[in-house]
Tab-separated table of C-alpha atoms in Angstrom:
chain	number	residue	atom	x	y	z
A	14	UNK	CA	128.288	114.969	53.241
A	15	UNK	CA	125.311	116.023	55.562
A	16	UNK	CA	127.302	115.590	58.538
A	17	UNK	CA	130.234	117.694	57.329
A	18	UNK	CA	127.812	120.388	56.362
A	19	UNK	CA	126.155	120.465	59.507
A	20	UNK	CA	129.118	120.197	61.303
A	21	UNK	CA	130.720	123.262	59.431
A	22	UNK	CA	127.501	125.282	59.926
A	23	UNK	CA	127.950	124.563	64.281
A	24	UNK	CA	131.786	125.291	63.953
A	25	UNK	CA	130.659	128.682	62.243
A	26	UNK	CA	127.724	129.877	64.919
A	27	UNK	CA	130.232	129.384	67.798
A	28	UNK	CA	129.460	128.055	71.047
A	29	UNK	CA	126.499	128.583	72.637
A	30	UNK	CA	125.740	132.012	74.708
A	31	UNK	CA	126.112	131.600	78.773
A	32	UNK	CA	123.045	132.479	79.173
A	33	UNK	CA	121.794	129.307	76.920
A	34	UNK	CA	123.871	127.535	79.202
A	35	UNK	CA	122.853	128.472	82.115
A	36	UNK	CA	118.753	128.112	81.371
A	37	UNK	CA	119.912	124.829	80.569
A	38	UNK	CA	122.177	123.619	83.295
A	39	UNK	CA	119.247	124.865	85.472
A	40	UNK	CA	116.288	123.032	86.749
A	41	UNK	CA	113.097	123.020	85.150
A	42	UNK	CA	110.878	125.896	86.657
A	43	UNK	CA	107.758	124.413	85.637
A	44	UNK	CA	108.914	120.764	87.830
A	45	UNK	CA	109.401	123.121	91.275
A	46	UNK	CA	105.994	124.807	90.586
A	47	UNK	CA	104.554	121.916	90.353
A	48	UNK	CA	106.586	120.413	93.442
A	49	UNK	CA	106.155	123.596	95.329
A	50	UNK	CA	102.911	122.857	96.880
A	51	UNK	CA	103.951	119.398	98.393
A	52	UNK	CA	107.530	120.707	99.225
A	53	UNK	CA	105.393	123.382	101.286
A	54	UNK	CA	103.249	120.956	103.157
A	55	UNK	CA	106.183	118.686	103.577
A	56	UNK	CA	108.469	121.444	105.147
A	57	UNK	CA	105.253	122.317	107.568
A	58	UNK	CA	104.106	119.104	108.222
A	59	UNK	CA	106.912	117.104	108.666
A	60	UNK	CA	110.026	119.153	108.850
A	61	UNK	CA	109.222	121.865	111.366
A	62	UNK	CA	106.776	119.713	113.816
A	63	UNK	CA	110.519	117.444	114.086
A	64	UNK	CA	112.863	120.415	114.832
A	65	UNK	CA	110.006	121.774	117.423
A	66	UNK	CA	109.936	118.568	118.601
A	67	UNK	CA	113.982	118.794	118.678
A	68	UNK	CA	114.073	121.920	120.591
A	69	UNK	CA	111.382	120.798	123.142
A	70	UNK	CA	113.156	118.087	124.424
A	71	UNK	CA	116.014	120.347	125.107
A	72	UNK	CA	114.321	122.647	127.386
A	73	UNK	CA	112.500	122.114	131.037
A	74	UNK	CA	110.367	124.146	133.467
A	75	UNK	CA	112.096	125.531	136.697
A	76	UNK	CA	110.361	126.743	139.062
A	77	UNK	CA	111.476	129.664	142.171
A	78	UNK	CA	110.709	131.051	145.489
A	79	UNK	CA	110.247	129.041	148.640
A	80	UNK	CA	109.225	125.415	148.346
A	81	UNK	CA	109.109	126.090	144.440
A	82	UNK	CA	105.516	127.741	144.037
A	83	UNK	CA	107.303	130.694	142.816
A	84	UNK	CA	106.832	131.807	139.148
A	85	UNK	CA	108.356	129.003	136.925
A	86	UNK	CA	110.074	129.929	133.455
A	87	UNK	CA	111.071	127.726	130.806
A	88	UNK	CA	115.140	126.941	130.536
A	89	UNK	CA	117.240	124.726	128.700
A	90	UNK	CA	117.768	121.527	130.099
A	91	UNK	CA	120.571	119.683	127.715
A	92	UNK	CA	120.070	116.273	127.855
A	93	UNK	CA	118.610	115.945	131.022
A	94	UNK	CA	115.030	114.718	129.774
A	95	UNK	CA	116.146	111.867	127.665
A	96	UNK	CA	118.551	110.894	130.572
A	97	UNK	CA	115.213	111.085	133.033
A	98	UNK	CA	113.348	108.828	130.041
A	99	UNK	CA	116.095	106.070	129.703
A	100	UNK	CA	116.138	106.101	133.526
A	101	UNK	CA	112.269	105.363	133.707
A	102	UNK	CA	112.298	101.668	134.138
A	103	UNK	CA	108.532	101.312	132.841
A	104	UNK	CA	109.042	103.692	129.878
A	105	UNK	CA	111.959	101.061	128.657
A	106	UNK	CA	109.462	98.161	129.100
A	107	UNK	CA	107.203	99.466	127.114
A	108	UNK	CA	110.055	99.514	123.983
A	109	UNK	CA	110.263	95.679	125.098
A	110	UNK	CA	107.104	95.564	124.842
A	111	UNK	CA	106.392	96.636	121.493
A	112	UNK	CA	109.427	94.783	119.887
A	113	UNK	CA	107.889	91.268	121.614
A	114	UNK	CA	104.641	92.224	119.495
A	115	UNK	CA	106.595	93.532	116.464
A	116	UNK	CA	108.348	90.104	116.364
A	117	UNK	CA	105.384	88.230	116.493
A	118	UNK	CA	102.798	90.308	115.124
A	119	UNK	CA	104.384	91.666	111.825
A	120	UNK	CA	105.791	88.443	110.532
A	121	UNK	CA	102.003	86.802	111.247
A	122	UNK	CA	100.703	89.845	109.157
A	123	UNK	CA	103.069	89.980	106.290
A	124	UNK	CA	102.485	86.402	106.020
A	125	UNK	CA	98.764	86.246	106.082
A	126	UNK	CA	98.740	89.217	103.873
A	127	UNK	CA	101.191	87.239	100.961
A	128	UNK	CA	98.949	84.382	101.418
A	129	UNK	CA	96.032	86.110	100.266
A	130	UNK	CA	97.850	88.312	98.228
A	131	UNK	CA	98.534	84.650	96.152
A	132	UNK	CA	95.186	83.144	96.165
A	133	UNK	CA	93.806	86.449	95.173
A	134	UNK	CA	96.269	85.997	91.868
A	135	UNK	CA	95.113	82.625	91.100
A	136	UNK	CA	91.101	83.736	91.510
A	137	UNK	CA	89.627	84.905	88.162
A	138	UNK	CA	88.500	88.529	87.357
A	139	UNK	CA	84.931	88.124	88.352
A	140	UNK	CA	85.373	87.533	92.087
A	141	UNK	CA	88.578	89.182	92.115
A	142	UNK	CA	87.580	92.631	93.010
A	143	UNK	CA	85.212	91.701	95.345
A	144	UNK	CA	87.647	89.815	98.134
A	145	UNK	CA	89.978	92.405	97.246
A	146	UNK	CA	86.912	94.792	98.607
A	147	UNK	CA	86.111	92.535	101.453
A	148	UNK	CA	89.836	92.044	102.514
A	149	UNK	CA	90.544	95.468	101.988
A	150	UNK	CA	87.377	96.919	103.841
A	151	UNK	CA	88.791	96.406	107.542
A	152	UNK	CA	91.707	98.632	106.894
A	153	UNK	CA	89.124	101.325	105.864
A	154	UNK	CA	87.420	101.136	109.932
A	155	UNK	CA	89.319	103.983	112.109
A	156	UNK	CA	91.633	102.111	114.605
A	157	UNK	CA	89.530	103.428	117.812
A	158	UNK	CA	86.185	101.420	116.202
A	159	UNK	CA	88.450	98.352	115.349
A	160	UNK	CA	89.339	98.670	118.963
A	161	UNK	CA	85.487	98.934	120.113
A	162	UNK	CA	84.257	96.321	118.381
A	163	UNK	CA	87.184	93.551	119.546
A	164	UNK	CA	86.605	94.840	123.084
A	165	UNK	CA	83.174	93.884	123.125
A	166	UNK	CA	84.387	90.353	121.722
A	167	UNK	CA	87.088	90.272	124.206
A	168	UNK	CA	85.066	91.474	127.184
A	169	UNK	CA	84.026	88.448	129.529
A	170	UNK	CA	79.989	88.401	129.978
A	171	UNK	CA	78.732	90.127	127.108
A	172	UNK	CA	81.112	88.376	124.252
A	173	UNK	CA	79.391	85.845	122.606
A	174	UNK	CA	83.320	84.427	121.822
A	175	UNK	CA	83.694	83.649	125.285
A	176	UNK	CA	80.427	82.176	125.819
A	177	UNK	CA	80.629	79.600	122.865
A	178	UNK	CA	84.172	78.634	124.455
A	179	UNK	CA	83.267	78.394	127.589
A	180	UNK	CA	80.406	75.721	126.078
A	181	UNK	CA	83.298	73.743	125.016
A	182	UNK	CA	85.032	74.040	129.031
A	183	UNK	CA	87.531	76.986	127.868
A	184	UNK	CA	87.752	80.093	129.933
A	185	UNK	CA	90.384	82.487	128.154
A	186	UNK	CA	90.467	85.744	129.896
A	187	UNK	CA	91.607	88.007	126.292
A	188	UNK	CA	92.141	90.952	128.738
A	189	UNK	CA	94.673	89.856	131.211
A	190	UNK	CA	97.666	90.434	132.061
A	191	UNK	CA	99.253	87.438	129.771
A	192	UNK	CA	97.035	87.933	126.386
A	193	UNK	CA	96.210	91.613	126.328
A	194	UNK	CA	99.681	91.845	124.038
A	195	UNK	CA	98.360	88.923	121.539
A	196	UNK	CA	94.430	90.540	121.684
A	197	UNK	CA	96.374	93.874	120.564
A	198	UNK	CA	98.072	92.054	118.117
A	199	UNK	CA	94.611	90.425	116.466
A	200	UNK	CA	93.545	93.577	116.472
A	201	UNK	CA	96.211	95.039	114.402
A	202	UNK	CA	96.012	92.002	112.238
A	203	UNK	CA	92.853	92.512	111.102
A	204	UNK	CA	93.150	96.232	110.729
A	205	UNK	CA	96.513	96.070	107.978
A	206	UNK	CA	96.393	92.561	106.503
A	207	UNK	CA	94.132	93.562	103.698
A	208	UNK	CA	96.367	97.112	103.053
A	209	UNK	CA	99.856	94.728	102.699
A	210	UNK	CA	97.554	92.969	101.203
A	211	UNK	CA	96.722	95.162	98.072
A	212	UNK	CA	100.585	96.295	98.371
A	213	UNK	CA	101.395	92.677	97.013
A	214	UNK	CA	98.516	92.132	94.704
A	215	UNK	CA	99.556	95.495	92.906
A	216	UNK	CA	103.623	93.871	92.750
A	217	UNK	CA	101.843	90.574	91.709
A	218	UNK	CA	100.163	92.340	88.572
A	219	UNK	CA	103.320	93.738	87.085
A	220	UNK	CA	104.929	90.403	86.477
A	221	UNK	CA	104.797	89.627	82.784
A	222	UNK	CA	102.571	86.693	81.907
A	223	UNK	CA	105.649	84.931	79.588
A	224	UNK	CA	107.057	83.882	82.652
A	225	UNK	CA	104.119	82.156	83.582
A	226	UNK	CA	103.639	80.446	80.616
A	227	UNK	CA	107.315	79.414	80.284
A	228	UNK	CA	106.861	78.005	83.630
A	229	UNK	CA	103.314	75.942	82.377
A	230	UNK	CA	105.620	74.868	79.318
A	231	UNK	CA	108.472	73.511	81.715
A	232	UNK	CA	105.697	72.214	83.910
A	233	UNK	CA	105.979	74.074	86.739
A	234	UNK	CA	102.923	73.764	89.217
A	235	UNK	CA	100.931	76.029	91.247
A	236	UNK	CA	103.704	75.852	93.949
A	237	UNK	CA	106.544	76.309	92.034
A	238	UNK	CA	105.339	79.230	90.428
A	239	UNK	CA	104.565	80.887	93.809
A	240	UNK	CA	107.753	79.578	95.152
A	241	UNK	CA	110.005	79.827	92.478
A	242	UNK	CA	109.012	82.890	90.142
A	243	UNK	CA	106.233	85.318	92.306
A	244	UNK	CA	107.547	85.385	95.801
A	245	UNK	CA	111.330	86.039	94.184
A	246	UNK	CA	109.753	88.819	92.339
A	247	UNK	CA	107.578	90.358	94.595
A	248	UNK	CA	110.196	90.993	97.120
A	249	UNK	CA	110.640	94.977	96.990
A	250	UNK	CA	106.976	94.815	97.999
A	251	UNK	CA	107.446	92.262	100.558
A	252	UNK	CA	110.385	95.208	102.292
A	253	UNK	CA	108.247	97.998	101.803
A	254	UNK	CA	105.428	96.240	104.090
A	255	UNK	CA	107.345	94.953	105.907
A	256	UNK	CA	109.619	98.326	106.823
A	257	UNK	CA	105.971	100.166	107.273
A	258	UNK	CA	105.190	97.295	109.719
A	259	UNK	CA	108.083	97.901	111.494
A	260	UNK	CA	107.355	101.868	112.041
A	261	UNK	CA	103.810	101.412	113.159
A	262	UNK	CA	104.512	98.743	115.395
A	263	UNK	CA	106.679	101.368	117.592
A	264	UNK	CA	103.962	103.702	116.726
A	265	UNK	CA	101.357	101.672	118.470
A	266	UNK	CA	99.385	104.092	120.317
A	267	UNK	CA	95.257	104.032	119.043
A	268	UNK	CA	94.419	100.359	120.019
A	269	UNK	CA	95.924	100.158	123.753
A	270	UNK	CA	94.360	103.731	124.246
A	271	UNK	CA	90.993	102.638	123.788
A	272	UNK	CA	91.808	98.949	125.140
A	273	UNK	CA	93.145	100.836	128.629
A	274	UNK	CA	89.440	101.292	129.304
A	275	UNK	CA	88.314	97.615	129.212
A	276	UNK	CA	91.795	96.040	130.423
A	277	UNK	CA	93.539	97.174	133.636
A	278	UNK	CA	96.915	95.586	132.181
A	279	UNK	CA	97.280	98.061	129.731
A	280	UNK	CA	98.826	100.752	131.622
A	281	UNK	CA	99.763	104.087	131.216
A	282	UNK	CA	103.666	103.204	130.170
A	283	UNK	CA	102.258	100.303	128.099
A	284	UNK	CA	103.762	101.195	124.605
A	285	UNK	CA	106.751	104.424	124.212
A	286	UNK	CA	103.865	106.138	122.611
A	287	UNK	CA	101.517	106.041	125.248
A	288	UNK	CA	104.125	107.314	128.128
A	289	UNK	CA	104.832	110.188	125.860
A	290	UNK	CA	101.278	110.772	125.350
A	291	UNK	CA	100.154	111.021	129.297
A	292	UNK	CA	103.490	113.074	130.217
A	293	UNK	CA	102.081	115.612	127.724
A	294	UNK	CA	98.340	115.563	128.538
A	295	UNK	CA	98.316	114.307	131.696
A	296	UNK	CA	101.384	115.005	133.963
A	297	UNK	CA	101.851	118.255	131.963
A	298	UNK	CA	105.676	117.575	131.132
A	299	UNK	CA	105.468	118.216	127.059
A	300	UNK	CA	109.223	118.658	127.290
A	301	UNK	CA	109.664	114.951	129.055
A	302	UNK	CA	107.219	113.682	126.100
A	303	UNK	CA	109.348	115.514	123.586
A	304	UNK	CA	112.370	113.751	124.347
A	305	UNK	CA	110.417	110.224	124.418
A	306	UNK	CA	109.050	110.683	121.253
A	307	UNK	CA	112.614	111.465	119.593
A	308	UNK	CA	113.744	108.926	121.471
A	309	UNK	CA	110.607	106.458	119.842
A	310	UNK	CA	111.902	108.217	116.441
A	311	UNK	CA	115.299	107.263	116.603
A	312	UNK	CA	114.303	103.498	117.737
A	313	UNK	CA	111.819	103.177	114.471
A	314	UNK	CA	114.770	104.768	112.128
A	315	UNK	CA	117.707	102.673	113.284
A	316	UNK	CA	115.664	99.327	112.930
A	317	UNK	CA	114.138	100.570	109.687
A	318	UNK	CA	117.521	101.418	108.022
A	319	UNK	CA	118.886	98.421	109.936
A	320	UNK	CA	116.371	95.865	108.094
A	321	UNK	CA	117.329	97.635	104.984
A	322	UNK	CA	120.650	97.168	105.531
A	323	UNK	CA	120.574	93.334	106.301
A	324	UNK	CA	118.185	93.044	103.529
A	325	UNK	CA	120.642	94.792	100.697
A	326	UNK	CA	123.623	92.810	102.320
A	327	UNK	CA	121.888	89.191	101.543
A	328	UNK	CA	120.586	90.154	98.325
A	329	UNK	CA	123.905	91.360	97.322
A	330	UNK	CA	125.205	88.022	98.177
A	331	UNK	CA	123.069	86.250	96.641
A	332	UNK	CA	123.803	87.743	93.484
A	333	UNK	CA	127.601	86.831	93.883
């Protein structure tokens, strides 16, 4: 009887004015206030800095008058500086470069990072917080005073690592031309372990406790809960780390910066980043570093979205 009545009473007030349906079919004012601000930094931060970047690339300096010490002007170039950057031979070692230490370096650091990620989980509340701290605290040390204080360890003469192995008859030179990749990679090791690290933990706390005690009840061990029930359900944390270790590996720029003063192998073409970096502040070519960096862009999206696209195609057939 309600129902009827109320039914009637909508039939008899007609349908609702436009402008009701309008304000409604419209987006909530007070969400784009509040998104306003970080749409704003976003758009100036992010979005503009790219399409400068963009245009750059497409333009070069020519120069006039005899011998070419005439006036130079700015003109546009095509695609002439990326085809000078893929024709640099040392410019595409350095992306061979990085991806050797990307395929060593981020599965080492994804692993150590689950691994304490796991016997952080299994440690009780009163120590908890503190190796979370302790872990944690290296990512918190800017990567040029990382890089200082693993130079002076590397650093034949004054590192006391050296010295106590060459007690024990071992002479490893960290800085040469065949270990300066894996001392980088230490380096970055140390720095991000702990972050992935607190990535997982936070995954690790959202999984309800029933499953753990299920597992107790079918008598499921320490190792079969790991394997079987955490590491399964901590996996969209294990991609997100391991997609962000991806992009800063091609990003590599801080550590072999500062490293270039203590180790003559790290030259200036060493990683994509640093070429780009001394064409634009050394050799004065910002539109030769423009195209290199959307060149290092394009690398770090098409293996990003390509891991993300392997990683969706085996979970989808799994679940067939």
């Amino acid at each position: 009887m309600t129902t009827t009545t109320t039914g009637r009473k909508r039939a008899a007030a007609g349908p609702a004015p436009a402008a009701t349906r309008r304000r409604r079919a419209r987006p909530d004012r007070k969400a784009w206030t509040f998104l306003s601000p970080f749409l704003a930094v976003y758009v100036f931060a992010m979005i503009l800095p790219i399409l400068y970047a963009l245009y750059q690339s497409l333009l070069t300096v020519r120069r006039s008058g005899p011998l070419g010490l005439g006036e130079p002007s700015v003109g546009f170039a095509g695609l002439d500086n990326y085809a000078l950057a893929l024709q640099q031979t040392a410019f595409l070692e350095g992306f061979g470069r990085v991806l050797l230490f990307g395929a060593v370096q981020v599965p080492v650091m994804l692993l150590l990072a689950l691994t304490l990620a796991l016997l952080l989980d299994q440690v009780g509340d009163r120590w908890a917080g503190l190796m979370r701290a302790a872990y944690f605290l290296p990512y918190g040390i800017p990567g040029v005073i990382a890089t200082l204080l693993w130079g002076f360890l590397y650093v034949p003469g004054i590192s006391p690592v050296n010295e106590l192995l060459g007690d024990v008859g071992l002479q490893p030179d960290f800085l040469g031309y065949d270990n300066v990749l894996w001392s980088l990679a230490n380096i970055v090791v140390w720095e991000f372990a702990g972050y992935n690290m607190l990535v997982i933990v936070a995954q690790l706390k959202s999984i309800p406790q029933e499953l753990y005690e299920a597992a107790r009840i079918d008598g499921a061990g320490p190792w079969q809960t790991a394997l079987r029930i955490k590491i399964p359900l901590i996996r969209p944390a294990l991609v997100l780390t391991c997609v962000f270790s991806i992009i800063g590996t091609l990003q590599l720029f801080a550590e072999p910066l500062v490293l270039k003063k203590l180790a003559p192998a790290v030259t200036t073409d060493f990683t994509p980043n640093l070429s780009a970096y001394f064409d634009a502040f050394a050799n004065a070519n910002v539109y030769l570093a423009a195209a290199k960096s959307v060149l290092l862009a394009v690398v770090a999206m098409v293996l990003s979205f390509g891991f993300l696209s392997l990683v969706n195609r085996g979970r989808k057939g799994g679940d067939r």
